[in-house]
C-alpha cells in the first residue's frame, strides 16, 4: 500500500488557494508572447506536436494535483508521498495530451514549491521565495537526492547525462538559485518599474534564458543551440530589454530564429512559471 492510499490529507481552503495560484502561474506563462521558440496562443513556436490547446488540456488535467501536493505539504508528508503524487499527475498529463510532455518540469518544480507553501502557510510562516526554497531543501532534500534512480528517462535527463548539465533536481537541492537569484528579482524589479505584467514576465524570461543551462535547448540544439539562445538573450538584456521602445521587435526576431533552429527554452519557461507563482503568494 502506498503512503497516499494509506492516508491522503483532505485539502484545506489554503491548499486549494495555493493550487489555484500554481495553475494560474502556468497559464500566465502560456499566455505570454512573444517567447522565443515556445508555445503561446499565437503560435506553436518550435513545436510541431503541440499547441496552446494541448497545454490547456494539460493544465485542466493537473488542476487537482497542485491542490493535493499543497495539502500533502501542509500535512508534513514525506518526499515519497510527494513523488507518488507527481508520478500520478504525470500519467494524467500524458493521458490528456496524447503522450506529449507539456508540464513534466513544472510538475516537479512547481509541485515542490506548492508543497512548501502549504507547509509554511499551515504554520503561519512567511511565503517568500527564499523561505520556500529553504523549506524544500530542509524537509525533502534527502528524498529528492535519493530519487534520481526513479526519475523517468526524459529528453532533459538524457541531455543532463550527455553534456554534464545541471538538472532540475540540482536546482531544487541547491535552493533554486536560478529561480530565486535571477527570475524572481527580475520579475519584481520590472513589475515595479513598469507596472506591466507582460513586459515584466518577458524580462524575467530573457534573464533566465541568458543564465540557465537549459536541458531542453541542449536536447534540441546541443551546446551550440544553448550558446545561441544565451548569447541572444544576453544581448537583448544588455540593450535595455523590455525597457526600450523596440523590445517587441527584438523578441519577435529571436522567436523566429529559434523556430528556424528548432530551439525551445522549456526549462526557462518552467522557471518563469515558478517565479509567477512565488510572486502571486505575496499578493
Tab-separated table of C-alpha atoms in Angstrom:
chain	number	residue	atom	x	y	z
A	1	UNK	CA	0.000	0.000	0.000
A	2	UNK	CA	1.378	3.441	-0.906
A	3	UNK	CA	1.785	6.257	1.562
A	4	UNK	CA	-1.009	8.177	-0.172
A	5	UNK	CA	-3.517	5.350	-0.244
A	6	UNK	CA	-2.934	4.835	3.467
A	7	UNK	CA	-3.532	8.496	4.299
A	8	UNK	CA	-4.432	11.224	1.824
A	9	UNK	CA	-4.762	14.632	3.503
A	10	UNK	CA	-8.033	16.471	2.952
A	11	UNK	CA	-7.322	19.775	1.143
A	12	UNK	CA	-7.899	22.876	3.215
A	13	UNK	CA	-9.086	26.190	1.830
A	14	UNK	CA	-5.460	27.339	1.951
A	15	UNK	CA	-4.187	24.397	-0.091
A	16	UNK	CA	-6.965	24.914	-2.640
A	17	UNK	CA	-5.889	28.561	-2.994
A	18	UNK	CA	-2.238	27.543	-3.412
A	19	UNK	CA	-3.158	25.010	-6.077
A	20	UNK	CA	-5.154	27.583	-7.997
A	21	UNK	CA	-2.245	30.019	-7.897
A	22	UNK	CA	0.050	27.343	-9.314
A	23	UNK	CA	-2.299	26.693	-12.243
A	24	UNK	CA	-2.720	30.443	-12.782
A	25	UNK	CA	1.068	30.835	-12.911
A	26	UNK	CA	1.350	28.167	-15.595
A	27	UNK	CA	-1.438	29.839	-17.556
A	28	UNK	CA	0.365	33.202	-17.280
A	29	UNK	CA	3.474	31.617	-18.810
A	30	UNK	CA	1.448	30.044	-21.607
A	31	UNK	CA	-0.331	33.321	-22.426
A	32	UNK	CA	2.882	35.335	-22.748
A	33	UNK	CA	4.027	36.338	-26.257
A	34	UNK	CA	6.487	36.590	-27.922
A	35	UNK	CA	8.520	33.880	-26.168
A	36	UNK	CA	11.438	32.602	-28.267
A	37	UNK	CA	10.599	29.149	-29.618
A	38	UNK	CA	7.875	28.494	-27.044
A	39	UNK	CA	4.181	27.687	-27.385
A	40	UNK	CA	1.686	30.527	-26.892
A	41	UNK	CA	-1.884	31.245	-28.035
A	42	UNK	CA	-0.371	32.976	-31.076
A	43	UNK	CA	1.611	30.022	-32.451
A	44	UNK	CA	3.313	26.744	-31.554
A	45	UNK	CA	6.845	28.104	-31.585
A	46	UNK	CA	9.413	25.433	-32.457
A	47	UNK	CA	6.957	22.623	-31.629
A	48	UNK	CA	5.185	20.619	-34.316
A	49	UNK	CA	3.460	18.243	-31.883
A	50	UNK	CA	1.656	20.665	-29.588
A	51	UNK	CA	-0.136	23.996	-29.409
A	52	UNK	CA	-1.840	26.157	-26.784
A	53	UNK	CA	-4.845	23.813	-26.721
A	54	UNK	CA	-2.528	20.933	-25.779
A	55	UNK	CA	-1.248	22.980	-22.844
A	56	UNK	CA	-4.748	23.898	-21.733
A	57	UNK	CA	-5.767	20.230	-21.711
A	58	UNK	CA	-2.692	19.508	-19.608
A	59	UNK	CA	-3.500	22.300	-17.164
A	60	UNK	CA	-7.036	21.029	-16.750
A	61	UNK	CA	-5.697	17.540	-16.016
A	62	UNK	CA	-3.233	18.903	-13.447
A	63	UNK	CA	-5.541	21.260	-11.572
A	64	UNK	CA	-6.173	18.827	-8.697
A	65	UNK	CA	-2.508	17.808	-8.458
A	66	UNK	CA	-1.304	21.177	-7.212
A	67	UNK	CA	-4.059	21.279	-4.596
A	68	UNK	CA	-3.215	17.738	-3.479
A	69	UNK	CA	0.517	18.366	-3.209
A	70	UNK	CA	-0.074	21.608	-1.294
A	71	UNK	CA	-2.259	19.607	1.107
A	72	UNK	CA	0.439	16.934	1.417
A	73	UNK	CA	2.979	19.628	2.228
A	74	UNK	CA	0.573	21.187	4.704
A	75	UNK	CA	0.375	17.803	6.465
A	76	UNK	CA	4.166	17.461	6.519
A	77	UNK	CA	4.155	14.273	4.465
A	78	UNK	CA	7.493	12.747	3.347
A	79	UNK	CA	9.016	13.159	-0.079
A	80	UNK	CA	7.849	9.723	-1.181
A	81	UNK	CA	4.244	10.906	-0.848
A	82	UNK	CA	5.014	13.970	-2.947
A	83	UNK	CA	6.758	11.791	-5.520
A	84	UNK	CA	3.749	9.492	-5.803
A	85	UNK	CA	1.514	12.490	-6.413
A	86	UNK	CA	3.891	13.696	-9.120
A	87	UNK	CA	4.002	10.310	-10.845
A	88	UNK	CA	0.200	10.133	-10.896
A	89	UNK	CA	-0.001	13.712	-12.183
A	90	UNK	CA	2.403	12.921	-14.995
A	91	UNK	CA	0.223	9.997	-16.050
A	92	UNK	CA	-2.827	12.279	-16.158
A	93	UNK	CA	-0.882	14.862	-18.161
A	94	UNK	CA	0.213	12.302	-20.755
A	95	UNK	CA	-3.302	10.875	-20.997
A	96	UNK	CA	-4.724	14.358	-21.581
A	97	UNK	CA	-2.148	15.311	-24.218
A	98	UNK	CA	-1.887	12.027	-26.101
A	99	UNK	CA	1.558	11.263	-24.716
A	100	UNK	CA	3.064	14.744	-25.151
A	101	UNK	CA	5.188	16.160	-22.335
A	102	UNK	CA	3.892	19.657	-21.681
A	103	UNK	CA	4.483	20.133	-17.943
A	104	UNK	CA	6.861	17.473	-16.586
A	105	UNK	CA	9.287	20.116	-15.310
A	106	UNK	CA	6.505	22.120	-13.692
A	107	UNK	CA	5.080	19.017	-12.015
A	108	UNK	CA	8.423	18.642	-10.235
A	109	UNK	CA	9.500	22.230	-9.554
A	110	UNK	CA	6.164	23.944	-9.047
A	111	UNK	CA	4.841	20.925	-7.160
A	112	UNK	CA	7.642	21.177	-4.592
A	113	UNK	CA	7.082	24.911	-4.183
A	114	UNK	CA	3.338	24.365	-3.705
A	115	UNK	CA	4.077	21.728	-1.047
A	116	UNK	CA	6.440	24.119	0.722
A	117	UNK	CA	3.829	26.892	0.569
A	118	UNK	CA	1.267	24.542	2.138
A	119	UNK	CA	3.659	23.556	4.913
A	120	UNK	CA	4.607	27.150	5.735
A	121	UNK	CA	1.120	28.626	5.498
A	122	UNK	CA	-0.267	25.989	7.865
A	123	UNK	CA	2.327	27.093	10.433
A	124	UNK	CA	1.823	30.833	9.950
A	125	UNK	CA	5.239	31.372	8.355
A	126	UNK	CA	6.188	33.832	5.616
A	127	UNK	CA	5.917	32.755	1.984
A	128	UNK	CA	8.887	34.496	0.395
A	129	UNK	CA	10.787	32.721	-2.338
A	130	UNK	CA	13.891	32.092	-0.263
A	131	UNK	CA	11.822	30.674	2.583
A	132	UNK	CA	10.027	28.286	0.213
A	133	UNK	CA	13.353	27.090	-1.191
A	134	UNK	CA	14.745	26.578	2.298
A	135	UNK	CA	11.684	24.529	3.267
A	136	UNK	CA	12.043	22.292	0.194
A	137	UNK	CA	15.702	21.564	0.979
A	138	UNK	CA	15.176	21.096	4.722
A	139	UNK	CA	12.105	18.872	4.578
A	140	UNK	CA	12.577	16.946	1.355
A	141	UNK	CA	16.179	17.425	0.227
A	142	UNK	CA	17.302	13.938	1.235
A	143	UNK	CA	14.371	12.384	-0.612
A	144	UNK	CA	14.994	14.484	-3.721
A	145	UNK	CA	18.652	13.463	-3.745
A	146	UNK	CA	17.786	9.784	-3.345
A	147	UNK	CA	15.124	9.812	-6.058
A	148	UNK	CA	17.460	10.099	-9.031
A	149	UNK	CA	17.247	6.425	-9.979
A	150	UNK	CA	13.432	6.636	-10.016
A	151	UNK	CA	13.249	9.510	-12.493
A	152	UNK	CA	11.800	8.891	-15.968
A	153	UNK	CA	14.183	8.689	-18.910
A	154	UNK	CA	13.266	12.030	-20.427
A	155	UNK	CA	14.898	14.235	-23.057
A	156	UNK	CA	16.111	16.504	-20.276
A	157	UNK	CA	17.681	13.690	-18.272
A	158	UNK	CA	19.450	12.373	-21.370
A	159	UNK	CA	20.831	15.857	-22.079
A	160	UNK	CA	21.988	16.096	-18.473
A	161	UNK	CA	23.901	12.826	-18.778
A	162	UNK	CA	25.342	13.575	-22.207
A	163	UNK	CA	26.535	17.108	-21.551
A	164	UNK	CA	27.019	17.078	-17.780
A	165	UNK	CA	24.446	19.851	-17.415
A	166	UNK	CA	22.707	20.830	-14.215
A	167	UNK	CA	19.331	19.173	-13.764
A	168	UNK	CA	16.071	20.386	-12.233
A	169	UNK	CA	16.949	18.161	-9.268
A	170	UNK	CA	20.256	20.006	-8.838
A	171	UNK	CA	18.416	23.319	-8.859
A	172	UNK	CA	15.991	22.130	-6.180
A	173	UNK	CA	18.718	20.699	-3.947
A	174	UNK	CA	20.643	23.973	-4.115
A	175	UNK	CA	17.603	26.059	-3.203
A	176	UNK	CA	16.503	27.008	-6.736
A	177	UNK	CA	19.345	29.502	-7.392
A	178	UNK	CA	18.194	30.457	-10.910
A	179	UNK	CA	14.603	30.939	-9.779
A	180	UNK	CA	15.390	32.856	-6.603
A	181	UNK	CA	18.524	34.661	-7.774
A	182	UNK	CA	17.519	35.576	-11.325
A	183	UNK	CA	13.851	35.068	-12.242
A	184	UNK	CA	12.084	36.397	-9.142
A	185	UNK	CA	14.257	39.544	-8.748
A	186	UNK	CA	13.992	40.411	-12.455
A	187	UNK	CA	10.238	39.896	-12.390
A	188	UNK	CA	9.728	42.068	-9.335
A	189	UNK	CA	12.072	44.859	-10.460
A	190	UNK	CA	10.494	45.089	-13.905
A	191	UNK	CA	6.982	44.948	-12.463
A	192	UNK	CA	7.796	47.747	-10.014
A	193	UNK	CA	9.301	49.938	-12.737
A	194	UNK	CA	6.748	49.311	-15.472
A	195	UNK	CA	3.539	48.186	-13.788
A	196	UNK	CA	3.092	45.866	-16.777
A	197	UNK	CA	2.914	42.110	-16.064
A	198	UNK	CA	3.533	41.171	-19.710
A	199	UNK	CA	6.783	43.088	-20.046
A	200	UNK	CA	7.937	42.117	-16.552
A	201	UNK	CA	7.460	38.422	-17.341
A	202	UNK	CA	9.278	38.716	-20.643
A	203	UNK	CA	12.197	40.473	-18.933
A	204	UNK	CA	12.380	37.667	-16.363
A	205	UNK	CA	12.191	35.025	-19.092
A	206	UNK	CA	15.080	36.537	-21.034
A	207	UNK	CA	17.143	36.866	-17.851
A	208	UNK	CA	16.669	33.160	-17.186
A	209	UNK	CA	17.405	32.259	-20.811
A	210	UNK	CA	20.703	34.147	-20.564
A	211	UNK	CA	21.714	32.284	-17.404
A	212	UNK	CA	20.172	28.820	-17.322
A	213	UNK	CA	21.894	25.691	-18.642
A	214	UNK	CA	18.596	24.696	-20.250
A	215	UNK	CA	18.488	20.957	-20.934
A	216	UNK	CA	15.638	21.436	-23.417
A	217	UNK	CA	17.946	23.580	-25.538
A	218	UNK	CA	20.784	21.088	-25.153
A	219	UNK	CA	18.495	18.278	-26.270
A	220	UNK	CA	17.294	20.161	-29.347
A	221	UNK	CA	20.415	22.042	-30.390
A	222	UNK	CA	23.363	20.768	-28.389
A	223	UNK	CA	25.868	23.198	-26.844
A	224	UNK	CA	25.717	25.394	-29.949
A	225	UNK	CA	21.967	25.859	-29.616
A	226	UNK	CA	22.275	26.661	-25.929
A	227	UNK	CA	25.026	29.215	-26.584
A	228	UNK	CA	22.997	30.855	-29.339
A	229	UNK	CA	19.978	31.418	-27.100
A	230	UNK	CA	22.067	32.517	-24.103
A	231	UNK	CA	24.045	34.982	-26.236
A	232	UNK	CA	20.980	36.476	-27.895
A	233	UNK	CA	19.104	36.741	-24.592
A	234	UNK	CA	22.089	38.497	-23.017
A	235	UNK	CA	22.250	40.876	-25.994
A	236	UNK	CA	18.553	41.689	-25.501
A	237	UNK	CA	19.168	42.490	-21.823
A	238	UNK	CA	22.370	44.462	-22.472
A	239	UNK	CA	20.477	46.697	-24.905
A	240	UNK	CA	17.865	47.544	-22.286
A	241	UNK	CA	15.456	44.622	-22.519
A	242	UNK	CA	11.789	45.489	-22.195
A	243	UNK	CA	12.654	48.995	-21.035
A	244	UNK	CA	13.451	50.077	-24.635
A	245	UNK	CA	10.923	51.087	-27.318
A	246	UNK	CA	11.909	48.251	-29.664
A	247	UNK	CA	11.804	45.337	-27.213
A	248	UNK	CA	8.990	43.543	-29.022
A	249	UNK	CA	10.753	43.671	-32.393
A	250	UNK	CA	13.867	42.082	-30.900
A	251	UNK	CA	11.873	39.429	-29.055
A	252	UNK	CA	9.934	38.541	-32.211
A	253	UNK	CA	13.170	38.282	-34.178
A	254	UNK	CA	14.635	35.836	-31.696
A	255	UNK	CA	11.355	33.907	-31.641
A	256	UNK	CA	11.570	33.416	-35.411
A	257	UNK	CA	15.251	32.494	-35.202
A	258	UNK	CA	14.517	29.850	-32.563
A	259	UNK	CA	11.743	28.396	-34.705
A	260	UNK	CA	14.135	28.185	-37.665
A	261	UNK	CA	16.712	26.408	-35.482
A	262	UNK	CA	14.129	24.176	-33.737
A	263	UNK	CA	15.094	25.603	-30.337
A	264	UNK	CA	12.740	25.911	-27.363
A	265	UNK	CA	13.916	27.027	-23.887
A	266	UNK	CA	11.408	24.916	-21.951
A	267	UNK	CA	13.443	24.998	-18.748
A	268	UNK	CA	13.349	28.786	-18.775
A	269	UNK	CA	9.578	28.666	-19.290
A	270	UNK	CA	9.168	26.402	-16.251
A	271	UNK	CA	11.315	28.785	-14.210
A	272	UNK	CA	9.218	31.764	-15.288
A	273	UNK	CA	6.021	29.975	-14.242
A	274	UNK	CA	7.577	29.209	-10.861
A	275	UNK	CA	8.545	32.881	-10.481
A	276	UNK	CA	4.971	33.944	-11.269
A	277	UNK	CA	3.779	31.521	-8.574
A	278	UNK	CA	6.214	32.871	-5.976
A	279	UNK	CA	5.191	36.430	-6.839
A	280	UNK	CA	1.493	35.548	-6.527
A	281	UNK	CA	1.934	34.294	-2.956
A	282	UNK	CA	2.850	37.823	-1.841
A	283	UNK	CA	-0.363	39.396	-3.141
